[in-house]
mmCIF file of C-alpha atoms in Angstrom:
data_model
loop_
_atom_site.group_PDB
_atom_site.id
_atom_site.type_symbol
_atom_site.label_atom_id
_atom_site.label_comp_id
_atom_site.label_asym_id
_atom_site.label_seq_id
_atom_site.Cartn_x
_atom_site.Cartn_y
_atom_site.Cartn_z
ATOM 1 C CA MET O 1190 220.494 138.525 -10.007
ATOM 2 C CA THR O 1191 224.127 137.692 -9.926
ATOM 3 C CA GLU O 1192 225.627 134.484 -11.145
ATOM 4 C CA THR O 1193 226.059 133.168 -7.633
ATOM 5 C CA GLU O 1194 222.373 133.729 -6.840
ATOM 6 C CA THR O 1195 221.181 131.750 -9.851
ATOM 7 C CA GLY O 1196 223.613 128.945 -9.146
ATOM 8 C CA GLY O 1197 224.971 128.717 -12.655
ATOM 9 C CA ASN O 1198 225.191 130.491 -15.920
ATOM 10 C CA SER O 1199 223.471 133.865 -15.713
ATOM 11 C CA GLU O 1200 223.254 133.974 -19.504
ATOM 12 C CA THR O 1201 220.381 131.496 -19.517
ATOM 13 C CA GLU O 1202 218.495 133.521 -16.897
ATOM 14 C CA THR O 1203 218.238 136.674 -19.024
ATOM 15 C CA ASN O 1204 215.678 137.491 -21.640
ATOM 16 C CA GLY O 1205 215.940 139.041 -25.084
ATOM 17 C CA TRP O 1206 215.550 142.557 -23.717
ATOM 18 C CA THR O 1207 218.717 142.451 -21.652
ATOM 19 C CA THR O 1208 221.355 140.726 -23.740
ATOM 20 C CA ASP O 1209 222.276 139.833 -27.286
ATOM 21 C CA ARG O 1210 225.731 138.439 -26.525
ATOM 22 C CA ARG O 1211 224.832 134.870 -27.348
ATOM 23 C CA HIS O 1212 223.998 135.681 -30.961
ATOM 24 C CA GLY O 1213 227.421 136.510 -32.383
ATOM 25 C CA SER O 1214 229.054 139.757 -33.362
ATOM 26 C CA VAL O 1215 227.298 143.097 -33.496
ATOM 27 C CA TYR O 1216 227.839 143.495 -37.233
ATOM 28 C CA ARG O 1217 226.462 140.055 -37.989
ATOM 29 C CA ARG O 1218 223.352 140.738 -35.897
ATOM 30 C CA ARG O 1219 222.770 144.105 -37.568
ATOM 31 C CA LEU O 1220 223.261 142.666 -41.038
ATOM 32 C CA ALA O 1221 220.847 139.826 -40.271
ATOM 33 C CA PHE O 1222 218.334 142.291 -38.844
ATOM 34 C CA LEU O 1223 218.536 144.546 -41.910
ATOM 35 C CA GLY O 1224 218.310 141.578 -44.262
ATOM 36 C CA LYS O 1225 215.198 140.258 -42.552
ATOM 37 C CA SER O 1226 213.575 143.693 -42.401
ATOM 38 C CA VAL O 1227 214.278 144.612 -46.015
ATOM 39 C CA THR O 1228 213.167 141.216 -47.332
ATOM 40 C CA VAL O 1229 209.907 141.272 -45.393
ATOM 41 C CA GLY O 1230 209.260 144.907 -46.324
ATOM 42 C CA VAL O 1231 209.947 144.569 -50.047
ATOM 43 C CA ILE O 1232 207.759 141.470 -50.356
ATOM 44 C CA GLY O 1233 204.935 143.174 -48.471
ATOM 45 C CA GLY O 1234 205.276 146.448 -50.363
ATOM 46 C CA MET O 1235 205.242 144.795 -53.775
ATOM 47 C CA ALA O 1236 202.256 142.633 -52.805
ATOM 48 C CA ALA O 1237 200.358 145.742 -51.670
ATOM 49 C CA PHE O 1238 201.292 147.506 -54.914
ATOM 50 C CA THR O 1239 200.060 144.551 -56.965
ATOM 51 C CA TYR O 1240 196.807 144.426 -55.002
ATOM 52 C CA SER O 1241 196.234 148.169 -55.338
ATOM 53 C CA LEU O 1242 196.731 148.078 -59.101
ATOM 54 C CA ALA O 1243 195.010 144.745 -59.704
ATOM 55 C CA ASP O 1244 193.573 145.905 -63.034
ATOM 56 C CA MET O 1245 197.118 145.901 -64.453
ATOM 57 C CA MET O 1246 197.766 142.230 -63.610
ATOM 58 C CA THR O 1247 198.225 140.011 -66.641
ATOM 59 C CA VAL O 1248 196.936 136.890 -64.904
ATOM 60 C CA SER O 1249 193.210 136.774 -64.257
ATOM 61 C CA ILE O 1250 193.094 135.852 -60.575
ATOM 62 C CA ASP O 1251 191.118 137.308 -57.739
ATOM 63 C CA PRO O 1252 193.115 140.251 -56.322
ATOM 64 C CA VAL O 1253 192.358 139.058 -52.787
ATOM 65 C CA PHE O 1254 194.842 136.215 -53.372
ATOM 66 C CA VAL O 1255 197.571 138.845 -53.643
ATOM 67 C CA LEU O 1256 196.881 139.783 -50.031
ATOM 68 C CA VAL O 1257 198.234 136.378 -48.955
ATOM 69 C CA PRO O 1258 201.927 137.283 -49.539
ATOM 70 C CA LEU O 1259 201.260 140.638 -47.895
ATOM 71 C CA ALA O 1260 199.812 138.995 -44.791
ATOM 72 C CA LEU O 1261 202.574 136.380 -44.793
ATOM 73 C CA SER O 1262 205.199 139.117 -44.792
ATOM 74 C CA GLY O 1263 203.655 140.442 -41.584
ATOM 75 C CA VAL O 1264 203.624 136.962 -40.064
ATOM 76 C CA PHE O 1265 207.195 136.239 -41.170
ATOM 77 C CA ALA O 1266 208.344 139.496 -39.571
ATOM 78 C CA HIS O 1267 207.542 137.863 -36.255
ATOM 79 C CA LEU O 1268 208.581 134.307 -37.123
ATOM 80 C CA VAL O 1269 212.082 135.076 -38.437
ATOM 81 C CA ALA O 1270 213.078 136.929 -35.270
ATOM 82 C CA TYR O 1271 214.761 135.018 -32.464
ATOM 83 C CA ASP O 1272 213.099 137.018 -29.652
ATOM 84 C CA LEU O 1273 210.478 139.677 -29.007
ATOM 85 C CA HIS O 1274 212.968 142.526 -29.146
ATOM 86 C CA GLU O 1275 214.112 141.637 -32.643
ATOM 87 C CA SER O 1276 210.551 140.833 -33.701
ATOM 88 C CA ILE O 1277 209.406 144.355 -32.911
ATOM 89 C CA ARG O 1278 212.403 145.872 -34.684
ATOM 90 C CA VAL O 1279 211.973 143.677 -37.773
ATOM 91 C CA GLY O 1280 208.229 144.343 -37.820
ATOM 92 C CA LEU O 1281 208.536 148.126 -37.634
ATOM 93 C CA VAL O 1282 211.464 148.500 -40.015
ATOM 94 C CA GLY O 1283 209.845 146.025 -42.417
ATOM 95 C CA PHE O 1284 206.635 148.056 -42.295
ATOM 96 C CA PHE O 1285 208.400 151.286 -43.229
ATOM 97 C CA VAL O 1286 210.535 149.603 -45.913
ATOM 98 C CA GLY O 1287 207.360 148.140 -47.424
ATOM 99 C CA ALA O 1288 205.573 151.488 -47.349
ATOM 100 C CA ILE O 1289 208.527 153.141 -49.090
ATOM 101 C CA THR O 1290 208.601 150.294 -51.626
ATOM 102 C CA LEU O 1291 204.882 150.711 -52.310
ATOM 103 C CA VAL O 1292 205.070 154.485 -52.777
ATOM 104 C CA GLY O 1293 208.305 154.242 -54.758
ATOM 105 C CA SER O 1294 206.971 151.621 -57.152
ATOM 106 C CA TRP O 1295 203.791 153.658 -57.604
ATOM 107 C CA VAL O 1296 205.576 156.865 -58.669
ATOM 108 C CA ALA O 1297 208.575 155.232 -60.430
ATOM 109 C CA PRO O 1298 206.895 155.208 -63.874
ATOM 110 C CA LEU O 1299 207.063 159.002 -63.889
ATOM 111 C CA TRP O 1300 210.840 158.745 -64.280
ATOM 112 C CA ILE O 1301 211.039 155.450 -66.175
ATOM 113 C CA LEU O 1302 208.591 156.386 -68.931
ATOM 114 C CA PRO O 1303 209.270 159.390 -71.183
ATOM 115 C CA TYR O 1304 207.136 162.033 -69.432
ATOM 116 C CA THR O 1305 207.912 165.711 -69.811
ATOM 117 C CA SER O 1306 208.853 167.664 -66.725
ATOM 118 C CA GLY O 1307 205.507 169.496 -66.829
ATOM 119 C CA ALA O 1308 203.596 166.215 -66.849
ATOM 120 C CA ARG O 1309 205.689 164.981 -63.926
ATOM 121 C CA ASP O 1310 204.927 168.146 -61.980
ATOM 122 C CA ILE O 1311 201.208 167.642 -62.532
ATOM 123 C CA LEU O 1312 201.092 163.874 -61.926
ATOM 124 C CA LEU O 1313 203.522 163.568 -59.012
ATOM 125 C CA PRO O 1314 201.262 165.008 -56.259
ATOM 126 C CA LYS O 1315 198.263 162.977 -57.440
ATOM 127 C CA LEU O 1316 200.171 159.693 -57.696
ATOM 128 C CA THR O 1317 201.988 160.243 -54.415
ATOM 129 C CA GLY O 1318 198.733 161.022 -52.607
ATOM 130 C CA THR O 1319 197.048 157.928 -54.016
ATOM 131 C CA ALA O 1320 200.064 155.782 -53.112
ATOM 132 C CA VAL O 1321 200.185 157.076 -49.538
ATOM 133 C CA VAL O 1322 196.458 156.389 -49.097
ATOM 134 C CA ALA O 1323 196.964 152.850 -50.459
ATOM 135 C CA ALA O 1324 199.918 152.377 -48.118
ATOM 136 C CA ILE O 1325 197.895 153.458 -45.110
ATOM 137 C CA ILE O 1326 194.688 151.599 -45.903
ATOM 138 C CA VAL O 1327 195.769 148.399 -47.648
ATOM 139 C CA TYR O 1328 199.351 147.865 -46.569
ATOM 140 C CA GLY O 1329 198.994 149.161 -43.035
ATOM 141 C CA ALA O 1330 195.852 147.208 -42.274
ATOM 142 C CA VAL O 1331 196.929 143.851 -43.690
ATOM 143 C CA TYR O 1332 200.619 143.898 -42.704
ATOM 144 C CA LEU O 1333 200.115 145.194 -39.180
ATOM 145 C CA GLY O 1334 197.020 143.047 -38.674
ATOM 146 C CA ALA O 1335 198.910 139.899 -39.646
ATOM 147 C CA TYR O 1336 201.971 140.901 -37.614
ATOM 148 C CA LEU O 1337 199.964 141.668 -34.480
ATOM 149 C CA SER O 1338 197.946 138.471 -34.915
ATOM 150 C CA ALA O 1339 201.156 136.433 -35.139
ATOM 151 C CA LEU O 1340 202.483 138.266 -32.097
ATOM 152 C CA THR O 1341 199.316 137.502 -30.130
ATOM 153 C CA VAL O 1342 199.266 133.835 -31.136
ATOM 154 C CA GLY O 1343 202.975 133.536 -30.343
ATOM 155 C CA ALA O 1344 202.441 135.026 -26.897
ATOM 156 C CA TYR O 1345 199.509 132.712 -26.250
ATOM 157 C CA VAL O 1346 201.419 129.621 -27.371
ATOM 158 C CA SER O 1347 204.506 130.492 -25.323
ATOM 159 C CA THR O 1348 202.567 130.751 -22.054
#
């Protein structure tokens, strides 16, 4: 539709898939997008790491309570976005940032603690495999479940 067909400003007639002009400069949008994605992903990844290694927690709480920040990171991935296009981008990038955070925090002690190179060679495949399984099962299920639930509720409410 052209501007003359809509009888006014064509900017208000478009959706989030067709234009981003109303939201400032390109660099500002990209920086905001990366900030939202990294924040959501790091919070979710660290919550999944804490849940997966609940026996190392110093506070005696039920590990299921740690799933709350993980689920909230999935919900916030949808809520902090201004439209569906950005919501999908923030959700996917946040998911991968969180998975990398989870795996990275799981294998980081191999380089932080004084292990020999032989011990690292033996432990690295085992720890990485366990971390990837935890990322797929725990992080993937809770984060994506909460994100898709928020997306479904948001679509239902907006209609």
